[in-house]
JSON list of C-alpha atoms and ligand atoms in Angstrom, two decimals:
[
{"chain": "A", "resi": 1, "resn": "MET", "atom": "CA", "xyz": [0.18, 8.61, -2.30]},
{"chain": "A", "resi": 2, "resn": "THR", "atom": "CA", "xyz": [2.98, 6.16, -1.72]},
{"chain": "A", "resi": 3, "resn": "PHE", "atom": "CA", "xyz": [1.67, 3.95, 0.89]},
{"chain": "A", "resi": 4, "resn": "GLU", "atom": "CA", "xyz": [-1.83, 2.72, 1.31]},
{"chain": "A", "resi": 5, "resn": "LEU", "atom": "CA", "xyz": [-3.82, 1.10, 4.31]},
{"chain": "A", "resi": 6, "resn": "PRO", "atom": "CA", "xyz": [-4.09, -2.65, 3.44]},
{"chain": "A", "resi": 7, "resn": "ALA", "atom": "CA", "xyz": [-7.32, -4.08, 3.98]},
{"chain": "A", "resi": 8, "resn": "LEU", "atom": "CA", "xyz": [-7.68, -6.34, 7.11]},
{"chain": "A", "resi": 9, "resn": "PRO", "atom": "CA", "xyz": [-7.33, -9.84, 6.04]},
{"chain": "A", "resi": 10, "resn": "TYR", "atom": "CA", "xyz": [-10.58, -10.73, 8.03]},
{"chain": "A", "resi": 11, "resn": "ALA", "atom": "CA", "xyz": [-13.88, -8.86, 8.76]},
{"chain": "A", "resi": 12, "resn": "HIS", "atom": "CA", "xyz": [-13.84, -6.05, 11.49]},
{"chain": "A", "resi": 13, "resn": "SER", "atom": "CA", "xyz": [-16.02, -8.51, 13.40]},
{"chain": "A", "resi": 14, "resn": "ALA", "atom": "CA", "xyz": [-14.01, -11.64, 12.96]},
{"chain": "A", "resi": 15, "resn": "LEU", "atom": "CA", "xyz": [-12.34, -11.56, 16.00]},
{"chain": "A", "resi": 16, "resn": "ALA", "atom": "CA", "xyz": [-14.92, -10.44, 18.35]},
{"chain": "A", "resi": 17, "resn": "ASP", "atom": "CA", "xyz": [-15.66, -13.71, 19.98]},
{"chain": "A", "resi": 18, "resn": "ARG", "atom": "CA", "xyz": [-12.11, -14.54, 20.79]},
{"chain": "A", "resi": 19, "resn": "GLY", "atom": "CA", "xyz": [-11.29, -11.37, 22.41]},
{"chain": "A", "resi": 20, "resn": "MET", "atom": "CA", "xyz": [-10.65, -8.46, 19.98]},
{"chain": "A", "resi": 21, "resn": "SER", "atom": "CA", "xyz": [-14.14, -6.30, 19.28]},
{"chain": "A", "resi": 22, "resn": "GLN", "atom": "CA", "xyz": [-15.15, -4.84, 16.10]},
{"chain": "A", "resi": 23, "resn": "GLU", "atom": "CA", "xyz": [-14.97, -1.64, 17.78]},
{"chain": "A", "resi": 24, "resn": "THR", "atom": "CA", "xyz": [-11.29, -2.17, 18.57]},
{"chain": "A", "resi": 25, "resn": "LEU", "atom": "CA", "xyz": [-10.45, -3.22, 15.01]},
{"chain": "A", "resi": 26, "resn": "GLU", "atom": "CA", "xyz": [-12.54, -0.13, 13.61]},
{"chain": "A", "resi": 27, "resn": "LEU", "atom": "CA", "xyz": [-10.68, 2.30, 15.84]},
{"chain": "A", "resi": 28, "resn": "HIS", "atom": "CA", "xyz": [-7.08, 0.67, 15.73]},
{"chain": "A", "resi": 29, "resn": "HIS", "atom": "CA", "xyz": [-7.07, -0.55, 11.90]},
{"chain": "A", "resi": 30, "resn": "ASP", "atom": "CA", "xyz": [-9.30, 2.28, 10.23]},
{"chain": "A", "resi": 31, "resn": "LYS", "atom": "CA", "xyz": [-8.11, 5.09, 12.49]},
{"chain": "A", "resi": 32, "resn": "HIS", "atom": "CA", "xyz": [-4.96, 4.48, 13.97]},
{"chain": "A", "resi": 33, "resn": "HIS", "atom": "CA", "xyz": [-3.04, 2.77, 11.40]},
{"chain": "A", "resi": 34, "resn": "GLN", "atom": "CA", "xyz": [-4.32, 5.03, 8.55]},
{"chain": "A", "resi": 35, "resn": "ALA", "atom": "CA", "xyz": [-2.98, 7.98, 10.73]},
{"chain": "A", "resi": 36, "resn": "TYR", "atom": "CA", "xyz": [0.45, 6.31, 10.42]},
{"chain": "A", "resi": 37, "resn": "VAL", "atom": "CA", "xyz": [0.10, 6.12, 6.61]},
{"chain": "A", "resi": 38, "resn": "THR", "atom": "CA", "xyz": [-1.23, 9.48, 6.05]},
{"chain": "A", "resi": 39, "resn": "ALA", "atom": "CA", "xyz": [1.36, 11.17, 8.04]},
{"chain": "A", "resi": 40, "resn": "LEU", "atom": "CA", "xyz": [4.16, 8.69, 6.39]},
{"chain": "A", "resi": 41, "resn": "ASN", "atom": "CA", "xyz": [2.98, 9.71, 2.95]},
{"chain": "A", "resi": 42, "resn": "GLY", "atom": "CA", "xyz": [3.20, 13.57, 3.99]},
{"chain": "A", "resi": 43, "resn": "PHE", "atom": "CA", "xyz": [6.82, 12.76, 4.88]},
{"chain": "A", "resi": 44, "resn": "VAL", "atom": "CA", "xyz": [7.62, 11.25, 1.54]},
{"chain": "A", "resi": 45, "resn": "ASP", "atom": "CA", "xyz": [6.00, 13.92, -0.18]},
{"chain": "A", "resi": 46, "resn": "SER", "atom": "CA", "xyz": [8.40, 16.68, 1.12]},
{"chain": "A", "resi": 47, "resn": "ASN", "atom": "CA", "xyz": [11.44, 14.51, 1.54]},
{"chain": "A", "resi": 48, "resn": "ALA", "atom": "CA", "xyz": [12.91, 13.81, -2.02]},
{"chain": "A", "resi": 49, "resn": "ASP", "atom": "CA", "xyz": [15.28, 11.09, -0.97]},
{"chain": "A", "resi": 50, "resn": "LEU", "atom": "CA", "xyz": [12.36, 9.05, 0.35]},
{"chain": "A", "resi": 51, "resn": "GLN", "atom": "CA", "xyz": [10.58, 9.14, -3.00]},
{"chain": "A", "resi": 52, "resn": "GLY", "atom": "CA", "xyz": [10.28, 5.71, -4.59]},
{"chain": "A", "resi": 53, "resn": "LYS", "atom": "CA", "xyz": [11.92, 3.89, -1.83]},
{"chain": "A", "resi": 54, "resn": "THR", "atom": "CA", "xyz": [10.03, 0.84, -0.20]},
{"chain": "A", "resi": 55, "resn": "LEU", "atom": "CA", "xyz": [8.58, 0.66, 3.45]},
{"chain": "A", "resi": 56, "resn": "GLU", "atom": "CA", "xyz": [11.64, -1.51, 4.24]},
{"chain": "A", "resi": 57, "resn": "GLU", "atom": "CA", "xyz": [14.19, 1.19, 3.12]},
{"chain": "A", "resi": 58, "resn": "ILE", "atom": "CA", "xyz": [12.56, 3.97, 4.66]},
{"chain": "A", "resi": 59, "resn": "VAL", "atom": "CA", "xyz": [12.55, 2.08, 8.20]},
{"chain": "A", "resi": 60, "resn": "ALA", "atom": "CA", "xyz": [16.40, 1.66, 7.48]},
{"chain": "A", "resi": 61, "resn": "LEU", "atom": "CA", "xyz": [17.26, 4.72, 6.22]},
{"chain": "A", "resi": 62, "resn": "THR", "atom": "CA", "xyz": [15.38, 6.84, 9.29]},
{"chain": "A", "resi": 63, "resn": "TYR", "atom": "CA", "xyz": [16.16, 4.47, 12.10]},
{"chain": "A", "resi": 64, "resn": "GLY", "atom": "CA", "xyz": [18.56, 5.73, 14.71]},
{"chain": "A", "resi": 65, "resn": "ASP", "atom": "CA", "xyz": [18.66, 9.38, 13.13]},
{"chain": "A", "resi": 66, "resn": "GLU", "atom": "CA", "xyz": [17.31, 11.92, 15.67]},
{"chain": "A", "resi": 67, "resn": "ALA", "atom": "CA", "xyz": [16.46, 14.20, 13.19]},
{"chain": "A", "resi": 68, "resn": "ARG", "atom": "CA", "xyz": [14.32, 11.85, 11.39]},
{"chain": "A", "resi": 69, "resn": "ALA", "atom": "CA", "xyz": [12.66, 10.33, 14.18]},
{"chain": "A", "resi": 70, "resn": "GLY", "atom": "CA", "xyz": [9.45, 11.49, 13.19]},
{"chain": "A", "resi": 71, "resn": "ILE", "atom": "CA", "xyz": [9.88, 9.91, 9.91]},
{"chain": "A", "resi": 72, "resn": "PHE", "atom": "CA", "xyz": [10.86, 6.45, 11.47]},
{"chain": "A", "resi": 73, "resn": "ASN", "atom": "CA", "xyz": [7.94, 6.64, 14.06]},
{"chain": "A", "resi": 74, "resn": "GLN", "atom": "CA", "xyz": [5.45, 6.47, 11.15]},
{"chain": "A", "resi": 75, "resn": "ALA", "atom": "CA", "xyz": [7.17, 4.20, 8.80]},
{"chain": "A", "resi": 76, "resn": "GLY", "atom": "CA", "xyz": [8.10, 1.76, 11.43]},
{"chain": "A", "resi": 77, "resn": "GLN", "atom": "CA", "xyz": [4.49, 1.73, 12.93]},
{"chain": "A", "resi": 78, "resn": "HIS", "atom": "CA", "xyz": [3.01, 1.34, 9.22]},
{"chain": "A", "resi": 79, "resn": "TRP", "atom": "CA", "xyz": [5.61, -1.83, 9.03]},
{"chain": "A", "resi": 80, "resn": "ASN", "atom": "CA", "xyz": [4.82, -3.16, 12.61]},
{"chain": "A", "resi": 81, "resn": "HIS", "atom": "CA", "xyz": [0.45, -2.79, 11.86]},
{"chain": "A", "resi": 82, "resn": "ILE", "atom": "CA", "xyz": [1.10, -4.53, 8.38]},
{"chain": "A", "resi": 83, "resn": "HIS", "atom": "CA", "xyz": [2.68, -7.34, 10.23]},
{"chain": "A", "resi": 84, "resn": "PHE", "atom": "CA", "xyz": [0.05, -7.30, 13.17]},
{"chain": "A", "resi": 85, "resn": "TRP", "atom": "CA", "xyz": [-3.14, -7.82, 11.10]},
{"chain": "A", "resi": 86, "resn": "ASN", "atom": "CA", "xyz": [-1.41, -10.90, 9.68]},
{"chain": "A", "resi": 87, "resn": "ALA", "atom": "CA", "xyz": [-0.58, -12.03, 13.20]},
{"chain": "A", "resi": 88, "resn": "LEU", "atom": "CA", "xyz": [-4.01, -12.41, 14.17]},
{"chain": "A", "resi": 89, "resn": "SER", "atom": "CA", "xyz": [-6.66, -14.77, 13.06]},
{"chain": "A", "resi": 90, "resn": "PRO", "atom": "CA", "xyz": [-10.19, -15.87, 13.65]},
{"chain": "A", "resi": 91, "resn": "ASN", "atom": "CA", "xyz": [-8.83, -19.58, 14.24]},
{"chain": "A", "resi": 92, "resn": "GLY", "atom": "CA", "xyz": [-5.60, -18.23, 16.17]},
{"chain": "A", "resi": 93, "resn": "GLY", "atom": "CA", "xyz": [-3.98, -20.16, 19.23]},
{"chain": "A", "resi": 94, "resn": "GLY", "atom": "CA", "xyz": [-3.21, -23.33, 17.22]},
{"chain": "A", "resi": 95, "resn": "ILE", "atom": "CA", "xyz": [0.68, -24.26, 16.95]},
{"chain": "A", "resi": 96, "resn": "PRO", "atom": "CA", "xyz": [1.90, -25.97, 13.88]},
{"chain": "A", "resi": 97, "resn": "GLY", "atom": "CA", "xyz": [4.28, -28.76, 14.03]},
{"chain": "A", "resi": 98, "resn": "THR", "atom": "CA", "xyz": [7.23, -27.14, 12.70]},
{"chain": "A", "resi": 99, "resn": "LEU", "atom": "CA", "xyz": [7.02, -24.02, 14.53]},
{"chain": "A", "resi": 100, "resn": "GLU", "atom": "CA", "xyz": [6.51, -26.07, 17.85]},
{"chain": "A", "resi": 101, "resn": "ALA", "atom": "CA", "xyz": [9.64, -27.94, 17.39]},
{"chain": "A", "resi": 102, "resn": "LYS", "atom": "CA", "xyz": [11.50, -24.84, 16.99]},
{"chain": "A", "resi": 103, "resn": "LEU", "atom": "CA", "xyz": [10.09, -23.52, 20.03]},
{"chain": "A", "resi": 104, "resn": "VAL", "atom": "CA", "xyz": [10.95, -26.59, 22.29]},
{"chain": "A", "resi": 105, "resn": "ASP", "atom": "CA", "xyz": [14.41, -26.24, 20.76]},
{"chain": "A", "resi": 106, "resn": "SER", "atom": "CA", "xyz": [14.84, -22.51, 21.73]},
{"chain": "A", "resi": 107, "resn": "PHE", "atom": "CA", "xyz": [12.74, -22.37, 24.98]},
{"chain": "A", "resi": 108, "resn": "GLY", "atom": "CA", "xyz": [12.42, -25.76, 26.19]},
{"chain": "A", "resi": 109, "resn": "SER", "atom": "CA", "xyz": [8.65, -25.88, 26.03]},
{"chain": "A", "resi": 110, "resn": "VAL", "atom": "CA", "xyz": [5.57, -24.36, 24.18]},
{"chain": "A", "resi": 111, "resn": "ASP", "atom": "CA", "xyz": [4.61, -22.89, 28.04]},
{"chain": "A", "resi": 112, "resn": "GLU", "atom": "CA", "xyz": [8.18, -21.41, 28.60]},
{"chain": "A", "resi": 113, "resn": "PHE", "atom": "CA", "xyz": [7.72, -19.63, 25.24]},
{"chain": "A", "resi": 114, "resn": "LYS", "atom": "CA", "xyz": [4.48, -18.05, 26.20]},
{"chain": "A", "resi": 115, "resn": "SER", "atom": "CA", "xyz": [5.97, -17.22, 29.83]},
{"chain": "A", "resi": 116, "resn": "ALA", "atom": "CA", "xyz": [8.86, -15.25, 28.32]},
{"chain": "A", "resi": 117, "resn": "PHE", "atom": "CA", "xyz": [6.63, -13.46, 25.68]},
{"chain": "A", "resi": 118, "resn": "LYS", "atom": "CA", "xyz": [4.46, -12.37, 28.54]},
{"chain": "A", "resi": 119, "resn": "THR", "atom": "CA", "xyz": [7.29, -11.29, 30.55]},
{"chain": "A", "resi": 120, "resn": "ALA", "atom": "CA", "xyz": [8.32, -9.04, 27.27]},
{"chain": "A", "resi": 121, "resn": "ALA", "atom": "CA", "xyz": [5.01, -7.78, 26.73]},
{"chain": "A", "resi": 122, "resn": "THR", "atom": "CA", "xyz": [4.00, -6.78, 30.07]},
{"chain": "A", "resi": 123, "resn": "GLY", "atom": "CA", "xyz": [7.43, -5.65, 30.98]},
{"chain": "A", "resi": 124, "resn": "GLN", "atom": "CA", "xyz": [7.41, -3.10, 28.05]},
{"chain": "A", "resi": 125, "resn": "PHE", "atom": "CA", "xyz": [7.15, 0.26, 30.03]},
{"chain": "A", "resi": 126, "resn": "GLY", "atom": "CA", "xyz": [4.41, 2.35, 27.97]},
{"chain": "A", "resi": 127, "resn": "SER", "atom": "CA", "xyz": [4.05, 2.09, 24.40]},
{"chain": "A", "resi": 128, "resn": "GLY", "atom": "CA", "xyz": [5.65, -0.71, 22.09]},
{"chain": "A", "resi": 129, "resn": "TRP", "atom": "CA", "xyz": [5.74, -4.14, 20.97]},
{"chain": "A", "resi": 130, "resn": "ALA", "atom": "CA", "xyz": [6.67, -7.80, 21.96]},
{"chain": "A", "resi": 131, "resn": "TRP", "atom": "CA", "xyz": [8.20, -10.06, 19.53]},
{"chain": "A", "resi": 132, "resn": "LEU", "atom": "CA", "xyz": [9.01, -13.70, 18.66]},
{"chain": "A", "resi": 133, "resn": "ILE", "atom": "CA", "xyz": [11.99, -13.46, 16.51]},
{"chain": "A", "resi": 134, "resn": "GLN", "atom": "CA", "xyz": [14.32, -15.86, 14.64]},
{"chain": "A", "resi": 135, "resn": "LYS", "atom": "CA", "xyz": [18.00, -14.78, 15.11]},
{"chain": "A", "resi": 136, "resn": "ALA", "atom": "CA", "xyz": [20.87, -15.11, 12.33]},
{"chain": "A", "resi": 137, "resn": "ASP", "atom": "CA", "xyz": [21.86, -18.36, 14.02]},
{"chain": "A", "resi": 138, "resn": "GLY", "atom": "CA", "xyz": [18.30, -19.83, 13.43]},
{"chain": "A", "resi": 139, "resn": "ALA", "atom": "CA", "xyz": [17.48, -19.94, 17.31]},
{"chain": "A", "resi": 140, "resn": "LEU", "atom": "CA", "xyz": [13.90, -18.07, 18.08]},
{"chain": "A", "resi": 141, "resn": "ALA", "atom": "CA", "xyz": [13.97, -15.59, 20.83]},
{"chain": "A", "resi": 142, "resn": "VAL", "atom": "CA", "xyz": [11.67, -13.32, 22.33]},
{"chain": "A", "resi": 143, "resn": "THR", "atom": "CA", "xyz": [12.19, -9.23, 22.49]},
{"chain": "A", "resi": 144, "resn": "LYS", "atom": "CA", "xyz": [10.52, -6.14, 23.06]},
{"chain": "A", "resi": 145, "resn": "THR", "atom": "CA", "xyz": [10.70, -2.82, 21.32]},
{"chain": "A", "resi": 146, "resn": "PRO", "atom": "CA", "xyz": [9.55, 0.83, 22.38]},
{"chain": "A", "resi": 147, "resn": "ASN", "atom": "CA", "xyz": [7.23, 2.83, 20.25]},
{"chain": "A", "resi": 148, "resn": "GLY", "atom": "CA", "xyz": [7.75, 2.24, 16.59]},
{"chain": "A", "resi": 149, "resn": "VAL", "atom": "CA", "xyz": [10.63, 0.08, 16.60]},
{"chain": "A", "resi": 150, "resn": "ASN", "atom": "CA", "xyz": [10.91, -3.30, 15.30]},
{"chain": "A", "resi": 151, "resn": "PRO", "atom": "CA", "xyz": [13.58, -6.10, 14.72]},
{"chain": "A", "resi": 152, "resn": "LEU", "atom": "CA", "xyz": [13.41, -5.08, 11.24]},
{"chain": "A", "resi": 153, "resn": "ALA", "atom": "CA", "xyz": [15.16, -1.69, 12.46]},
{"chain": "A", "resi": 154, "resn": "THR", "atom": "CA", "xyz": [17.36, -3.08, 15.40]},
{"chain": "A", "resi": 155, "resn": "GLY", "atom": "CA", "xyz": [18.66, -5.93, 13.15]},
{"chain": "A", "resi": 156, "resn": "GLU", "atom": "CA", "xyz": [17.96, -8.49, 15.95]},
{"chain": "A", "resi": 157, "resn": "GLY", "atom": "CA", "xyz": [16.48, -10.71, 13.68]},
{"chain": "A", "resi": 158, "resn": "THR", "atom": "CA", "xyz": [13.46, -11.67, 11.68]},
{"chain": "A", "resi": 159, "resn": "ALA", "atom": "CA", "xyz": [10.25, -10.80, 12.96]},
{"chain": "A", "resi": 160, "resn": "LEU", "atom": "CA", "xyz": [7.86, -14.08, 13.10]},
{"chain": "A", "resi": 161, "resn": "LEU", "atom": "CA", "xyz": [4.85, -12.80, 15.44]},
{"chain": "A", "resi": 162, "resn": "GLY", "atom": "CA", "xyz": [4.65, -9.37, 16.91]},
{"chain": "A", "resi": 163, "resn": "LEU", "atom": "CA", "xyz": [2.26, -7.88, 19.54]},
{"chain": "A", "resi": 164, "resn": "ASP", "atom": "CA", "xyz": [1.20, -4.59, 19.71]},
{"chain": "A", "resi": 165, "resn": "VAL", "atom": "CA", "xyz": [1.15, -3.23, 23.63]},
{"chain": "A", "resi": 166, "resn": "TRP", "atom": "CA", "xyz": [0.24, 0.23, 23.08]},
{"chain": "A", "resi": 167, "resn": "GLU", "atom": "CA", "xyz": [-3.07, 0.87, 25.02]},
{"chain": "A", "resi": 168, "resn": "HIS", "atom": "CA", "xyz": [-4.89, 1.50, 22.02]},
{"chain": "A", "resi": 169, "resn": "SER", "atom": "CA", "xyz": [-4.87, -1.98, 20.81]},
{"chain": "A", "resi": 170, "resn": "TYR", "atom": "CA", "xyz": [-6.52, -3.29, 24.14]},
{"chain": "A", "resi": 171, "resn": "TYR", "atom": "CA", "xyz": [-8.12, -0.66, 26.35]},
{"chain": "A", "resi": 172, "resn": "VAL", "atom": "CA", "xyz": [-11.37, -1.06, 24.83]},
{"chain": "A", "resi": 173, "resn": "ASP", "atom": "CA", "xyz": [-11.56, -4.76, 25.27]},
{"chain": "A", "resi": 174, "resn": "PHE", "atom": "CA", "xyz": [-9.48, -5.21, 28.47]},
{"chain": "A", "resi": 175, "resn": "ARG", "atom": "CA", "xyz": [-9.02, -2.09, 29.79]},
{"chain": "A", "resi": 176, "resn": "ASN", "atom": "CA", "xyz": [-5.75, -1.55, 31.96]},
{"chain": "A", "resi": 177, "resn": "ARG", "atom": "CA", "xyz": [-5.52, -5.41, 32.13]},
{"chain": "A", "resi": 178, "resn": "ARG", "atom": "CA", "xyz": [-2.63, -5.99, 29.83]},
{"chain": "A", "resi": 179, "resn": "PRO", "atom": "CA", "xyz": [-1.60, -9.36, 31.09]},
{"chain": "A", "resi": 180, "resn": "ASP", "atom": "CA", "xyz": [-5.17, -10.60, 30.12]},
{"chain": "A", "resi": 181, "resn": "TYR", "atom": "CA", "xyz": [-4.93, -9.23, 26.60]},
{"chain": "A", "resi": 182, "resn": "VAL", "atom": "CA", "xyz": [-1.25, -10.79, 26.20]},
{"chain": "A", "resi": 183, "resn": "THR", "atom": "CA", "xyz": [-2.58, -14.10, 27.43]},
{"chain": "A", "resi": 184, "resn": "ASN", "atom": "CA", "xyz": [-5.52, -13.91, 25.31]},
{"chain": "A", "resi": 185, "resn": "PHE", "atom": "CA", "xyz": [-3.53, -13.26, 22.26]},
{"chain": "A", "resi": 186, "resn": "LEU", "atom": "CA", "xyz": [-1.15, -16.19, 22.71]},
{"chain": "A", "resi": 187, "resn": "ASP", "atom": "CA", "xyz": [-4.24, -18.76, 23.52]},
{"chain": "A", "resi": 188, "resn": "LYS", "atom": "CA", "xyz": [-6.90, -17.51, 21.16]},
{"chain": "A", "resi": 189, "resn": "LEU", "atom": "CA", "xyz": [-5.72, -14.80, 18.47]},
{"chain": "A", "resi": 190, "resn": "ALA", "atom": "CA", "xyz": [-2.06, -15.69, 17.46]},
{"chain": "A", "resi": 191, "resn": "ASN", "atom": "CA", "xyz": [-1.54, -16.55, 13.95]},
{"chain": "A", "resi": 192, "resn": "TYR", "atom": "CA", "xyz": [0.97, -19.06, 14.43]},
{"chain": "A", "resi": 193, "resn": "GLU", "atom": "CA", "xyz": [0.94, -20.32, 10.96]},
{"chain": "A", "resi": 194, "resn": "PHE", "atom": "CA", "xyz": [1.82, -17.03, 9.88]},
{"chain": "A", "resi": 195, "resn": "ALA", "atom": "CA", "xyz": [4.77, -17.08, 12.38]},
{"chain": "A", "resi": 196, "resn": "GLU", "atom": "CA", "xyz": [5.75, -20.45, 10.85]},
{"chain": "A", "resi": 197, "resn": "ALA", "atom": "CA", "xyz": [5.69, -19.09, 7.42]},
{"chain": "A", "resi": 198, "resn": "ASN", "atom": "CA", "xyz": [8.03, -16.33, 8.51]},
{"chain": "A", "resi": 199, "resn": "LEU", "atom": "CA", "xyz": [10.63, -18.76, 9.47]},
{"chain": "A", "resi": 200, "resn": "ALA", "atom": "CA", "xyz": [13.96, -18.87, 7.49]},
{"chain": "B", "resi": 1, "resn": "MN3", "atom": "MN1", "xyz": [-1.46, -0.01, 17.38]}
]
């Protein structure tokens, strides 16, 4: 076994009073994320050139290769979910000063950042992710990616804060109301200290 499911950095019940239930985290972390890890390890077992490679190397090696799209999907989703668990916090929603200044520089205000992020997250048709990224020139931007794709793969920038907008991430708690899930994330769950720590 090459890759392992990391433990959540908080209890499964820790986010329940902020809009993400224990049931969601049990399904999403213990079942969905585990399934990506299990499938990825199966691909590594049967592809000699992937053995001994880091997760980031496998993402880079397989992205954009139609013949290896199945491998990329599992590797991308493993990377995305490792990021995502850290992008949530039982004390989320508070934006530390250095990040706030960068958000104001790049978007004009925190509200305009949140508006851009909501547009990306609700505008991603079908499964995917919304991201706050830092581009090569240092500016912050919002982007969205389909399925298991991420800014690491596309080279758009460094992922600061990613939100899973696959239905499995919000259907238990918000049913079909993806906009409410996104707003709740930005205001109550987002670990902006993690985002700030990811700044260059
Ligand atoms: Mn997910």
